[in-house]
mmCIF file of C-alpha atoms and ligand atoms in Angstrom:
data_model
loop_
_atom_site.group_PDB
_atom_site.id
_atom_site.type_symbol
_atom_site.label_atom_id
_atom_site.label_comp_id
_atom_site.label_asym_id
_atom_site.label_seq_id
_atom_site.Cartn_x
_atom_site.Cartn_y
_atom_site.Cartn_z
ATOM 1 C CA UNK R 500 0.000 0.000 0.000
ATOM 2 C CA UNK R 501 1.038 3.625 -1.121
ATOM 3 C CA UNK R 502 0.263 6.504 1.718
ATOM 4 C CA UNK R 503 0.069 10.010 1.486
ATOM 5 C CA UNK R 504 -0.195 12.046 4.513
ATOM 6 C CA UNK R 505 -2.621 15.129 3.096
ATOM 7 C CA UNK R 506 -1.255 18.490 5.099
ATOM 8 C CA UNK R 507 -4.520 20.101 4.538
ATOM 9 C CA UNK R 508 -4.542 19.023 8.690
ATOM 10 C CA UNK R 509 -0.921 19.709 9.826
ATOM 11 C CA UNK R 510 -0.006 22.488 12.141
ATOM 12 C CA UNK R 511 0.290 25.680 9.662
ATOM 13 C CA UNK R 512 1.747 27.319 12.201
ATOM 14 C CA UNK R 513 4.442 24.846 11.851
ATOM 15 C CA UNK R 514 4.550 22.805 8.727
ATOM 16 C CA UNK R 515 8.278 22.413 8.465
ATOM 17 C CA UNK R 516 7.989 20.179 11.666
ATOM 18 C CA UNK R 517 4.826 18.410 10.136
ATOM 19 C CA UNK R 518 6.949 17.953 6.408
ATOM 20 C CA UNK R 519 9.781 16.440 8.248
ATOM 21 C CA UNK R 520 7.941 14.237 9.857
ATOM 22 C CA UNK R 521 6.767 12.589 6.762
ATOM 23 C CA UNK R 522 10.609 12.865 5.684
ATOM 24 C CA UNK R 523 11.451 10.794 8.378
ATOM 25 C CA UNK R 524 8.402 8.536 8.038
ATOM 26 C CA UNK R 525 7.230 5.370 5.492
ATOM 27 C CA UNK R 526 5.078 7.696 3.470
ATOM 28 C CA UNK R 527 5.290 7.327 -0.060
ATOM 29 C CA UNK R 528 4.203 11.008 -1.246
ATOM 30 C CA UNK R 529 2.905 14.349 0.308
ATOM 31 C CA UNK R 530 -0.934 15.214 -0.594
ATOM 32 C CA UNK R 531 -1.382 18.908 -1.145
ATOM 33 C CA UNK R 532 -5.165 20.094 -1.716
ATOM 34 C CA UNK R 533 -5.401 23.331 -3.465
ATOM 35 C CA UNK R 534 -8.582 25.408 -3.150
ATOM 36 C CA UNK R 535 -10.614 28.199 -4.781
ATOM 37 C CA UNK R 536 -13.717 28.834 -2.825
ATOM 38 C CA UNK R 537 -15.300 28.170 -6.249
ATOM 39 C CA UNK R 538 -15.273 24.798 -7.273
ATOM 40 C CA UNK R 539 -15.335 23.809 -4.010
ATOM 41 C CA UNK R 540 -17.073 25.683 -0.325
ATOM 42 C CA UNK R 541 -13.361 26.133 1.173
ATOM 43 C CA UNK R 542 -10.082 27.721 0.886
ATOM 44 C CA UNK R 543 -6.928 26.317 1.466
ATOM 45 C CA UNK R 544 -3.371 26.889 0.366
ATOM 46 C CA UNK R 545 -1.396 28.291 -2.443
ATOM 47 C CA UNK R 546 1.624 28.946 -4.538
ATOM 48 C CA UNK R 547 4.034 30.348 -2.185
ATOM 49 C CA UNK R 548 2.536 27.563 0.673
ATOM 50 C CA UNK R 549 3.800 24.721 -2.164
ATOM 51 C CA UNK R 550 6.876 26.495 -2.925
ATOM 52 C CA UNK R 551 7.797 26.768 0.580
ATOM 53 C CA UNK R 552 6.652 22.604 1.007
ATOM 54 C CA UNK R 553 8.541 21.886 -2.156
ATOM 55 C CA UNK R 554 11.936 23.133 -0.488
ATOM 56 C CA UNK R 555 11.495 20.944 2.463
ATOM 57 C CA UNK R 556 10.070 17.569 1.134
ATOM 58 C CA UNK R 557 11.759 14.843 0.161
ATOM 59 C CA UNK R 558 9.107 12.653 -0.960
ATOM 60 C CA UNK R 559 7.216 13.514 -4.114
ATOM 61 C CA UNK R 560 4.536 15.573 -4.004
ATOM 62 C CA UNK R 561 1.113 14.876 -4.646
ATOM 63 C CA UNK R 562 -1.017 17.987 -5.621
ATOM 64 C CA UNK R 563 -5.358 17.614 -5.662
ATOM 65 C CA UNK R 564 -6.196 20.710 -7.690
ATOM 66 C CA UNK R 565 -10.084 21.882 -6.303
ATOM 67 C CA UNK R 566 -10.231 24.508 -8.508
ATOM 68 C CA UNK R 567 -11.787 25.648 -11.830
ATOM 69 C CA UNK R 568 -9.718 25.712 -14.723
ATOM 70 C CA UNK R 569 -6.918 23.698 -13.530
ATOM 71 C CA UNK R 570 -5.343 24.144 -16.804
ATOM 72 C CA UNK R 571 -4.438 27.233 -16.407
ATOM 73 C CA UNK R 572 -2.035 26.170 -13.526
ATOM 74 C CA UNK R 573 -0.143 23.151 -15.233
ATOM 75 C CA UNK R 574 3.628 24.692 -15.650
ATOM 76 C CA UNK R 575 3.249 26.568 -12.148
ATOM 77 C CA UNK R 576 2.562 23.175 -10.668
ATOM 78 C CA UNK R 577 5.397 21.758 -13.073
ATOM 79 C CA UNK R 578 7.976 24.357 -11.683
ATOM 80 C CA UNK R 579 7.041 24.061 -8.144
ATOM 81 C CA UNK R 580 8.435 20.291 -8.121
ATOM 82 C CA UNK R 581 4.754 18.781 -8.271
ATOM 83 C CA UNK R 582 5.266 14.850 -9.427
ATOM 84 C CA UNK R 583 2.073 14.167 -9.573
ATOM 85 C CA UNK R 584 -1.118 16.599 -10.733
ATOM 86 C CA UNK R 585 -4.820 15.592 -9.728
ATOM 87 C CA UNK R 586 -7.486 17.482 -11.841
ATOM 88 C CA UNK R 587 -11.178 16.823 -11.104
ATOM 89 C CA UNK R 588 -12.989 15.343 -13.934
ATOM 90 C CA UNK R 589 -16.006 17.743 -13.266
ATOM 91 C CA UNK R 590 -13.761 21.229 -13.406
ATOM 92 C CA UNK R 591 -12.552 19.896 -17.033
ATOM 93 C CA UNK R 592 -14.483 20.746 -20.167
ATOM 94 C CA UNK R 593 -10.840 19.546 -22.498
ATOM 95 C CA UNK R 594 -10.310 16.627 -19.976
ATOM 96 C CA UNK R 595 -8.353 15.029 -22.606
ATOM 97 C CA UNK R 596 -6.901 18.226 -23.917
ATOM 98 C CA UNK R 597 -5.737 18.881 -20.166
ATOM 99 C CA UNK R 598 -4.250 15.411 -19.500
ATOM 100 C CA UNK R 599 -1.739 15.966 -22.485
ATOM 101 C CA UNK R 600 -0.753 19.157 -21.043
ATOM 102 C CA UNK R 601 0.267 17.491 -17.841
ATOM 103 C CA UNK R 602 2.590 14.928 -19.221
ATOM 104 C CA UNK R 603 3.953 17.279 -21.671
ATOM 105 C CA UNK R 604 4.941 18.893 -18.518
ATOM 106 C CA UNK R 605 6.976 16.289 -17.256
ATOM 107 C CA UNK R 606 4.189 14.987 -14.492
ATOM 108 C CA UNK R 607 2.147 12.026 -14.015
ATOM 109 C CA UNK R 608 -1.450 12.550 -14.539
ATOM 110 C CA UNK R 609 -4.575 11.922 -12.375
ATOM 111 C CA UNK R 610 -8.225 12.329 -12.629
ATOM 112 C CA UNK R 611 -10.179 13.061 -9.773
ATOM 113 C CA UNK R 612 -14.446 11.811 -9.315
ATOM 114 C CA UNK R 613 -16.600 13.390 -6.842
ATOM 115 C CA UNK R 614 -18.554 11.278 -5.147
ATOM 116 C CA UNK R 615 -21.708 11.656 -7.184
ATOM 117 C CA UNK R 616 -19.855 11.056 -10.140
ATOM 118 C CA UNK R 617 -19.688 7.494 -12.027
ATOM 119 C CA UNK R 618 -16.254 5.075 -12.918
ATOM 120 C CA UNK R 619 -17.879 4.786 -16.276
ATOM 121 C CA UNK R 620 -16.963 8.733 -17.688
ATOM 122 C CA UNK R 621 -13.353 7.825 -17.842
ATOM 123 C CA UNK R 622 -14.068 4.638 -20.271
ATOM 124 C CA UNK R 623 -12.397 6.827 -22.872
ATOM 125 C CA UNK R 624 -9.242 8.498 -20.699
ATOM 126 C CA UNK R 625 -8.397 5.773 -18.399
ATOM 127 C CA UNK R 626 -5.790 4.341 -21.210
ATOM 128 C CA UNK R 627 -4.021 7.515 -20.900
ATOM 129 C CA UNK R 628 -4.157 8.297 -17.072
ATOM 130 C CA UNK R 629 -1.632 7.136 -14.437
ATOM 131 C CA UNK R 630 -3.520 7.323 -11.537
ATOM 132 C CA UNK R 631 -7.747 8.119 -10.755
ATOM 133 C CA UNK R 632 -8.600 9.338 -7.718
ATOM 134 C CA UNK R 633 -12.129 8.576 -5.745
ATOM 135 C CA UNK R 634 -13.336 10.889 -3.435
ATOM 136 C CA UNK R 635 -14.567 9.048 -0.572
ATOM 137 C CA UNK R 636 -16.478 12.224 1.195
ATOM 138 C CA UNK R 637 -17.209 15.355 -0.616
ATOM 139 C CA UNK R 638 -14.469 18.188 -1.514
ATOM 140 C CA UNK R 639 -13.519 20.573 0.418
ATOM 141 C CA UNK R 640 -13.089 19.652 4.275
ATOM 142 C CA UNK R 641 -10.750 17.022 6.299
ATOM 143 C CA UNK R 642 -11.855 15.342 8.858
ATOM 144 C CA UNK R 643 -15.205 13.906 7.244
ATOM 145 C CA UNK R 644 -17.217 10.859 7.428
ATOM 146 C CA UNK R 645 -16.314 7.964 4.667
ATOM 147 C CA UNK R 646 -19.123 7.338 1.933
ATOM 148 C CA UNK R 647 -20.069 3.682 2.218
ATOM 149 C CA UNK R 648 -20.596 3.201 -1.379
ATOM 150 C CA UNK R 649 -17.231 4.273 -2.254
ATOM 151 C CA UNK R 650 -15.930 0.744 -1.363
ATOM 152 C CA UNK R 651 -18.090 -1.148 -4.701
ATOM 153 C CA UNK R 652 -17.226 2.137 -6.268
ATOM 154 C CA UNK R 653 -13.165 1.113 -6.006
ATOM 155 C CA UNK R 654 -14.384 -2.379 -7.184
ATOM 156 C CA UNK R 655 -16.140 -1.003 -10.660
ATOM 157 C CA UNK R 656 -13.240 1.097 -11.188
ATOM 158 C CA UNK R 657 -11.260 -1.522 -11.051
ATOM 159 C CA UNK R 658 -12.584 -3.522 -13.238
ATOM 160 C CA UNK R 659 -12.681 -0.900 -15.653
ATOM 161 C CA UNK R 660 -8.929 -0.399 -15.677
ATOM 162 C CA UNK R 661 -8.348 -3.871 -16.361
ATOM 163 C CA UNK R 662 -11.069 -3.846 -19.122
ATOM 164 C CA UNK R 663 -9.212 -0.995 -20.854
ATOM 165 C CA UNK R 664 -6.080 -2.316 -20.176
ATOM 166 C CA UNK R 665 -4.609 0.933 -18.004
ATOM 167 C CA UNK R 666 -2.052 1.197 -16.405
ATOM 168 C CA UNK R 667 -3.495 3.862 -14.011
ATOM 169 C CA UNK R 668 -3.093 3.252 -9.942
ATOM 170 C CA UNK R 669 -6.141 4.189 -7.487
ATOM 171 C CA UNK R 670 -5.994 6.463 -4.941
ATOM 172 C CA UNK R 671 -8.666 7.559 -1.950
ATOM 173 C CA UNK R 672 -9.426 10.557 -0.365
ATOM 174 C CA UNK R 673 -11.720 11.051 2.346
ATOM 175 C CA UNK R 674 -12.022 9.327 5.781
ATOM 176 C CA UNK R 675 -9.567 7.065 5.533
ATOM 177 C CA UNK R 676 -8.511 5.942 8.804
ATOM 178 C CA UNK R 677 -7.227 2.019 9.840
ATOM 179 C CA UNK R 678 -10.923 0.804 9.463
ATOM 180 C CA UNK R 679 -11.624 1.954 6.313
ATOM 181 C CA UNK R 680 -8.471 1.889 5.171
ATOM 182 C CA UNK R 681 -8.630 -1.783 5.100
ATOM 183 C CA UNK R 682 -11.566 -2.373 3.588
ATOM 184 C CA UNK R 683 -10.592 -0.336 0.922
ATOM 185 C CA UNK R 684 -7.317 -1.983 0.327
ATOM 186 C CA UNK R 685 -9.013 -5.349 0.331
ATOM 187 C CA UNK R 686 -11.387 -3.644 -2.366
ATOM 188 C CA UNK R 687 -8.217 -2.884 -4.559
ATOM 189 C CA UNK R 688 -6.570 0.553 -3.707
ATOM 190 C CA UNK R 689 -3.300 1.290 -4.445
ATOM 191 C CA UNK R 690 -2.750 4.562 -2.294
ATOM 192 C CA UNK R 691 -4.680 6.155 0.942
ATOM 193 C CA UNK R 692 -4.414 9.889 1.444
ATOM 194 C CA UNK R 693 -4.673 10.279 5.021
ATOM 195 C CA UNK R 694 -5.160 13.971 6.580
ATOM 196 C CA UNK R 695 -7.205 13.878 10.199
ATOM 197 C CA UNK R 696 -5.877 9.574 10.748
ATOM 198 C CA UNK R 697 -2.343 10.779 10.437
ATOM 199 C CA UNK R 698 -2.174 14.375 11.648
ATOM 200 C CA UNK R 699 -4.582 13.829 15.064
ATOM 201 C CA UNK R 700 -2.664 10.773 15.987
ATOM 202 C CA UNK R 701 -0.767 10.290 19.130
ATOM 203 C CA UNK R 702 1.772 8.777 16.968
ATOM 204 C CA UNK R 703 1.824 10.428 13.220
ATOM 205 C CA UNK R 704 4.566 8.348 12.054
ATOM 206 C CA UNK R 705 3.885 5.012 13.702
ATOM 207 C CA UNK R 706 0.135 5.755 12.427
ATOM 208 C CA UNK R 707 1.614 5.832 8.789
ATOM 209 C CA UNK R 708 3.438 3.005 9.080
ATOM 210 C CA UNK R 709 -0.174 1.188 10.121
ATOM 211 C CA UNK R 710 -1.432 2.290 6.946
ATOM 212 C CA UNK R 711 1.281 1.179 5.165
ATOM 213 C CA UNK R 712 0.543 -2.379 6.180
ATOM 214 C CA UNK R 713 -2.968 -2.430 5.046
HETATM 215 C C1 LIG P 467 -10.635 16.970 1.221
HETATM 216 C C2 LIG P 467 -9.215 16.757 0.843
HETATM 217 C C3 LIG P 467 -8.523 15.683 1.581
HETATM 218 C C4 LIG P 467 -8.491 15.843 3.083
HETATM 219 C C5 LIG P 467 -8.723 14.469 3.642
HETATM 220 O O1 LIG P 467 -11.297 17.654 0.244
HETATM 221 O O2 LIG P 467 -9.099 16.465 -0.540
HETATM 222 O O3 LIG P 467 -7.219 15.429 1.075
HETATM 223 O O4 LIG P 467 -7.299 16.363 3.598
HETATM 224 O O5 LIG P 467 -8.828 14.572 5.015
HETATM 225 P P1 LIG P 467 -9.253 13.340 5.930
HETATM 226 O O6 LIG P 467 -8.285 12.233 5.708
HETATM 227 O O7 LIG P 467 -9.182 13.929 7.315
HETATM 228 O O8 LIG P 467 -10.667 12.963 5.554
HETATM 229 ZN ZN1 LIG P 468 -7.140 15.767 -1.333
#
């Protein structure tokens, strides 16, 4: 199992400590969630927030893009040191226009689904996609309850990779914690993003390496 500790619920008041404490700990990337108030009810961080991450990390970073137009933000991303770009299939008119961009960039590309939204509209992309990510709660908030449904959800998706033989990984995000965590990895996920599990544990980097051994 892949983790990635999301910072959206570190200490901002002191997110070098928080950065090297996934530096020093079995995660396998850093989840950043970017957000415009727009495309989803919340703000979070931005460019200089990343830049200032970037410097300090030394595991790749994962960014979830929240916003509308992501495409307008692909080289930024690119120069900030971002390995891995998450767009939301719903903020992407040019989806497939948009995941071209991103590997021209030099990053691997990823496809976010709301909740609401069905495994089957990336039939056509999935070929081209190296990672999808579910949603297992709603945008825009750590620290919420897991959908149930998202667990057949993983399953169909799945399925579908295999069916159009992609090569794509799949990640959750959402109320992941050691319960659901390993459901879904019986289910078939490749990587948990974990913000409240990891961040409002006793033990953040002994609670990662739990994860890890889902
Ligand atoms: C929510 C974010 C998540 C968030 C997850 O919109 O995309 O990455 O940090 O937080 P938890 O793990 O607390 O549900
Ligand atoms: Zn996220």
């Amino acid at each position: 199992m892949l983790v990635a500790p999301s910072i959206l619920s570190a200490d901002f008041g002191n997110l070098q400590k928080d950065i090297e404490m996934i530096n020093n700990s079995q995660a396998d990337m850093i989840h950043i969630d970017i957000m415009d108030g727009v495309f989803v009810p919340n703000i979070s961080v931005g460019i200089p927030v990343v830049k200032a991450v970037a410097e300090i990390a030394r595991k790749p970073l994962d960014v979830h893009l929240m916003i509308v137009n992501p495409e307008k933000f692909i080289n930024t991303f690119k120069e900030l040191g971002a390995t891995w770009l998450n767009v939301h299939y719903e903020a992407c008119t040019h989806l497939n226009r948009i995941v071209h961009e991103i590997h021209e960039a030099g990053m691997k590309a990823a496809v976010t689904l709301n909740p609401a939204t069905p495994v089957c509209v990336l039939e056509e992309i999935l070929p081209d996609l190296d990672m999808v990510l579910l949603m297992t709660v709603n945008p825009g908030f750590g620290g919420q309850k897991f959908i149930e449904g998202s667990i057949s959800k993983v399953k169909k998706l799945r399925e579908l990779i295999k069916a159009t033989g992609s090569h794509a990984i799949i990640e959750v995000d959402g109320g992941v914690t050691l319960e659901t965590g390993k459901r879904l990895a019986q289910a078939g996920v490749d990587v948990l993003v974990s913000g409240n599990t990891v961040f409002k544990s006793q033990d953040p980097i002994g609670t990662i390496g739990l994860l890890k051994k889902l």
